[in-house]
CSV table of C-alpha atoms in Angstrom, one decimal:
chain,number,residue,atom,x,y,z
A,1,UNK,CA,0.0,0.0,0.0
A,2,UNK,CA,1.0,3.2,-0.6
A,3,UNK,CA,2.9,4.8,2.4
A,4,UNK,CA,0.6,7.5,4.3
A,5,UNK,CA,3.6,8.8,6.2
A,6,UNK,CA,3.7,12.9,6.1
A,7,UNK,CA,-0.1,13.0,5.6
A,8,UNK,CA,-2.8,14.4,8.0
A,9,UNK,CA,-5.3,11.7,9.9
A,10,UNK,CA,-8.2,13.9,7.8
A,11,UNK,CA,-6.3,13.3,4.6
A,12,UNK,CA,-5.5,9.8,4.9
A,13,UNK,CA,-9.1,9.4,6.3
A,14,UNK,CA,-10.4,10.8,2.8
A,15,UNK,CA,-7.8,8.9,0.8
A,16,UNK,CA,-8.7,5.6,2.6
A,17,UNK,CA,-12.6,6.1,2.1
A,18,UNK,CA,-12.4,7.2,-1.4
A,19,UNK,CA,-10.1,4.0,-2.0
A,20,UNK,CA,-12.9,2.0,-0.3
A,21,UNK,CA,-15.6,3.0,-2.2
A,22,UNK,CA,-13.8,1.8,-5.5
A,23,UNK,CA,-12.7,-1.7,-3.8
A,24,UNK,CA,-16.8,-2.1,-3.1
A,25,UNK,CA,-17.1,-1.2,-6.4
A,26,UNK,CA,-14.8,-3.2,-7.6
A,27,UNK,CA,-16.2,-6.7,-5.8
A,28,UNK,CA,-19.9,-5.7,-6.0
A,29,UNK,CA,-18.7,-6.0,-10.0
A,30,UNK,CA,-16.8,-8.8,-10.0
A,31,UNK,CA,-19.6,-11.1,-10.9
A,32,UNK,CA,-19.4,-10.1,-14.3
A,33,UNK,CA,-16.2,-12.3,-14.4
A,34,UNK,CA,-17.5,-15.3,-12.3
A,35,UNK,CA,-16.0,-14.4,-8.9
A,36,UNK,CA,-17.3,-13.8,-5.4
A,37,UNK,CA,-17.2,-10.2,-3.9
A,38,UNK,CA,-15.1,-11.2,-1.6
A,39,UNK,CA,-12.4,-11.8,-4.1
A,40,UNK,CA,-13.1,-8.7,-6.1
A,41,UNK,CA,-12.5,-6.9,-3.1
A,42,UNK,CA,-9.0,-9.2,-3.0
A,43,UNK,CA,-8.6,-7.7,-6.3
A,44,UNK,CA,-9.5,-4.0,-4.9
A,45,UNK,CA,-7.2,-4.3,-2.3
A,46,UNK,CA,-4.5,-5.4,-4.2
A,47,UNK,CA,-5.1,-2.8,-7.0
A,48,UNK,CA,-4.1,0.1,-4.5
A,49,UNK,CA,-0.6,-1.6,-3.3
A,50,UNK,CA,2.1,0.0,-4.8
A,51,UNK,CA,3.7,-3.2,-5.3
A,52,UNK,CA,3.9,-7.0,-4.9
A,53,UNK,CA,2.1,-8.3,-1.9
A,54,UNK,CA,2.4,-11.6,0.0
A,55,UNK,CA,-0.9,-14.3,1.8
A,56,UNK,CA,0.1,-13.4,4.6
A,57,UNK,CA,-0.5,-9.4,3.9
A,58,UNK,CA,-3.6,-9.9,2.3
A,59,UNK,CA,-4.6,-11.8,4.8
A,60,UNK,CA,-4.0,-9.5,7.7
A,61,UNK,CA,-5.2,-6.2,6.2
A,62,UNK,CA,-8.7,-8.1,4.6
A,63,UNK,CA,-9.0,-9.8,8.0
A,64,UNK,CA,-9.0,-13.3,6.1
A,65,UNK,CA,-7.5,-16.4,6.7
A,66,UNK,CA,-4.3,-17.4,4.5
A,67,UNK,CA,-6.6,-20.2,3.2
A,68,UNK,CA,-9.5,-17.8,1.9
A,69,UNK,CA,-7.3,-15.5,0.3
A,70,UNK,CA,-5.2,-18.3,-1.6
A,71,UNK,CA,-8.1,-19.7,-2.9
A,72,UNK,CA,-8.5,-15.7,-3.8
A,73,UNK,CA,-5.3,-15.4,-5.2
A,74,UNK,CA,-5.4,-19.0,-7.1
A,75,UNK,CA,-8.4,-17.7,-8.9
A,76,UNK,CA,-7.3,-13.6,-9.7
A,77,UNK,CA,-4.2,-16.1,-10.8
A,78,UNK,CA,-6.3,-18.1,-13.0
A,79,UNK,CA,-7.9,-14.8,-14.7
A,80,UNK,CA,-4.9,-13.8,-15.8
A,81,UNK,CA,-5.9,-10.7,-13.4
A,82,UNK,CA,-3.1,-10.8,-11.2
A,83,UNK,CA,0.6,-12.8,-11.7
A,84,UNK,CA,2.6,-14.6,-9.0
A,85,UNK,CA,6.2,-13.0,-9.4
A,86,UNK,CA,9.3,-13.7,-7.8
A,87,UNK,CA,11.0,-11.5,-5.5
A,88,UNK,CA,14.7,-10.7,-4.5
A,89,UNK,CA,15.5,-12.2,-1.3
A,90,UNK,CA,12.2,-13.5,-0.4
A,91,UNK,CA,11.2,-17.2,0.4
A,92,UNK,CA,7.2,-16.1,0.5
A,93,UNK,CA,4.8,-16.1,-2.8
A,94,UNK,CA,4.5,-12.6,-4.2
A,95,UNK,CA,1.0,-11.4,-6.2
A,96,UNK,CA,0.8,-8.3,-8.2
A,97,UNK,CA,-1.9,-6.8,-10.0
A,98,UNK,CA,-2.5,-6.6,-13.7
A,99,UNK,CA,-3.0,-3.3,-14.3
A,100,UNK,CA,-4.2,-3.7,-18.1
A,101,UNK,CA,-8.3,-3.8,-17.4
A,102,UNK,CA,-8.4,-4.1,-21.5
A,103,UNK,CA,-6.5,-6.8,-21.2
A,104,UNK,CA,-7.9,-8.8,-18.3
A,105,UNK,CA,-11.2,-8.3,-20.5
A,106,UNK,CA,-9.5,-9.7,-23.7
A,107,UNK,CA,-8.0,-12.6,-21.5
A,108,UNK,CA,-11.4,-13.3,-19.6
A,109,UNK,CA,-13.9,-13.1,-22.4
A,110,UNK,CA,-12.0,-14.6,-24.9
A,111,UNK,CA,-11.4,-17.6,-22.7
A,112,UNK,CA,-15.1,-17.9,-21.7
A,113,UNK,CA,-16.7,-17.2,-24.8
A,114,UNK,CA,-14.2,-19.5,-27.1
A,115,UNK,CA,-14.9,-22.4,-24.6
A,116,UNK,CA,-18.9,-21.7,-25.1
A,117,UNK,CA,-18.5,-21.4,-28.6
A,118,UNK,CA,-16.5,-24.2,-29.3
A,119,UNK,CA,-19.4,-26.6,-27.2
A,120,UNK,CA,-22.3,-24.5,-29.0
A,121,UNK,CA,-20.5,-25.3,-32.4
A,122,UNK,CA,-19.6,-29.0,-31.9
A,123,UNK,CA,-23.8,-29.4,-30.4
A,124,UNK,CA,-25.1,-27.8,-33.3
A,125,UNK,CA,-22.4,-30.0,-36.2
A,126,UNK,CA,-23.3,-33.5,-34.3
A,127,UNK,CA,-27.5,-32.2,-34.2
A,128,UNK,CA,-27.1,-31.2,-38.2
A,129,UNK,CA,-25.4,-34.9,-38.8
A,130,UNK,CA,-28.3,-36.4,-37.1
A,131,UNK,CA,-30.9,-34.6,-38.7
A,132,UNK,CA,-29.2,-34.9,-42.3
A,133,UNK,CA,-29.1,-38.6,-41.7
A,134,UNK,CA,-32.8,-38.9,-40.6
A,135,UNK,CA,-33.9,-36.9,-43.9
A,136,UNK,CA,-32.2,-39.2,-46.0
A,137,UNK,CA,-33.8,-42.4,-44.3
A,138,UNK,CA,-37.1,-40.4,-44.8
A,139,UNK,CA,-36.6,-38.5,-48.4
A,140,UNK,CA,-40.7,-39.1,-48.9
A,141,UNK,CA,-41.7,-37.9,-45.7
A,142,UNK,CA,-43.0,-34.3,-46.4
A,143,UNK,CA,-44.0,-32.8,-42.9
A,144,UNK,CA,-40.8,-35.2,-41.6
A,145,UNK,CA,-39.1,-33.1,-43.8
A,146,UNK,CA,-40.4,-29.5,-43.9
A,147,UNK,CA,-39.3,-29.7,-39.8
A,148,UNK,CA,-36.0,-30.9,-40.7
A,149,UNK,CA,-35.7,-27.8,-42.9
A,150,UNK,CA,-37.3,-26.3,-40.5
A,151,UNK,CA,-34.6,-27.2,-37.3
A,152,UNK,CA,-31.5,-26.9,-40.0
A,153,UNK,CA,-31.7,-23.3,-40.9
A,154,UNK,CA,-32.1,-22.4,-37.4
A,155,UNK,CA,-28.7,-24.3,-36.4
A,156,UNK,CA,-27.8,-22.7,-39.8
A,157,UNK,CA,-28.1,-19.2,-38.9
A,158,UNK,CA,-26.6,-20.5,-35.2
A,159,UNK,CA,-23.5,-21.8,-37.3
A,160,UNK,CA,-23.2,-18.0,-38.7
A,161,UNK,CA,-23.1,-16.0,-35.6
A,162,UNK,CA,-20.8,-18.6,-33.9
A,163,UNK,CA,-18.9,-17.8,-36.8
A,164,UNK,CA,-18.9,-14.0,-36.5
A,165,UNK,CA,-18.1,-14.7,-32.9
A,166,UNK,CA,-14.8,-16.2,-33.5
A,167,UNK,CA,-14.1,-13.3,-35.7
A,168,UNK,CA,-14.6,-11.2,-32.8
A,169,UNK,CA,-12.3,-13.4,-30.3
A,170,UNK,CA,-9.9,-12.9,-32.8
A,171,UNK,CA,-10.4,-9.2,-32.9
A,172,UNK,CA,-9.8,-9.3,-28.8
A,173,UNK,CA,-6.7,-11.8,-29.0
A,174,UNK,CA,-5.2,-9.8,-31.7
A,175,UNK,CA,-5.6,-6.3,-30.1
A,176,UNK,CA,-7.2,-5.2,-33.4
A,177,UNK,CA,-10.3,-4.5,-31.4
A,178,UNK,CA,-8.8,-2.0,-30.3
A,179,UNK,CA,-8.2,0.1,-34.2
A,180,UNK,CA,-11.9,0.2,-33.8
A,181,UNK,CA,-12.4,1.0,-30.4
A,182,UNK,CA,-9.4,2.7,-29.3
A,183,UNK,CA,-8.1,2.7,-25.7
A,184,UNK,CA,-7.8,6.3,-24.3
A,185,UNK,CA,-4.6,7.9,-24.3
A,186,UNK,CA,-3.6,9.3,-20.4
């Protein structure tokens, strides 16, 4: 954390409250990306440290067990949302924040929605097989057919925005994303 040393109690007092209020912020959000408040606030927290911090830190200033706040740290880990470094001198784990939000939103996203996709895509191949198959067993059955068509253009037009969605997880991976929608400059 960033030293308070030199300030007044009523500065430090403001500081610490306005930092607060983001940190709520921050875990009341944090659902967005699958997590528990309680590890948004990790997150929070951790954001606001000028520097790597250690469990046992975390620990004492969120009032958590080590426990809690490796499972914490395991998951921020797994998000690509913080990194576990290595430090100088120092036998203890050290965590530090990504600081890139654009890119723990590339890295999250991209992850979850290539995972759905790739499930949605492989559903709706295996459910056109099936349904090509049954038409040809059944190539005088009109109403048999007319739902086939029916079911197949839907998983058609299914087929097309899974498509256009791997496009756009491209777009994210690539950074090209962001020729369209720029990141602003400081």
């Amino acid at each position: 954390m960033a030293t308070f040393e030199g300030l007044s109690e009523e500065q430090v007092k403001i500081i610490e409250k306005s930092r607060r209020r983001v940190v709520d912020s921050i875990g009341n959000n944090m659902d967005l990306y699958g997590v528990t408040t309680s590890i948004g606030h990790l997150y929070g927290m951790m954001y606001f440290h000028d520097g790597p911090v250690t469990l046992d830190e975390m620990g004492e200033e969120m009032g958590l067990s080590k426990t809690s706040i490796s499972t914490g740290m395991r998951t921020l880990v797994d998000l690509k949302m913080i990194s576990k470094i290595w430090g100088k001198g120092s036998r203890k784990d050290l965590y530090e924040v990504e600081e890139d939000w654009h890119q723990n939103f590339v890295d999250y996203f991209s992850i979850k929605w290539r995972k759905s996709m790739e499930m949605n895509i492989s559903a709706l191949n295996k459910s056109l097989t099936e349904l090509r198959k049954l038409r040809e067993q059944y190539p005088d059955d009109d109403k048999l057919g007319r739902l086939i068509e029916f079911d197949i253009a839907k998983m058609t037009h299914a087929l097309q925005y899974y498509r256009w969605l791997d496009r756009f997880i491209e777009a994210l991976e690539s950074g090209d994303i962001f020729n369209w929608v720029p990141k602003e400059e400081n």
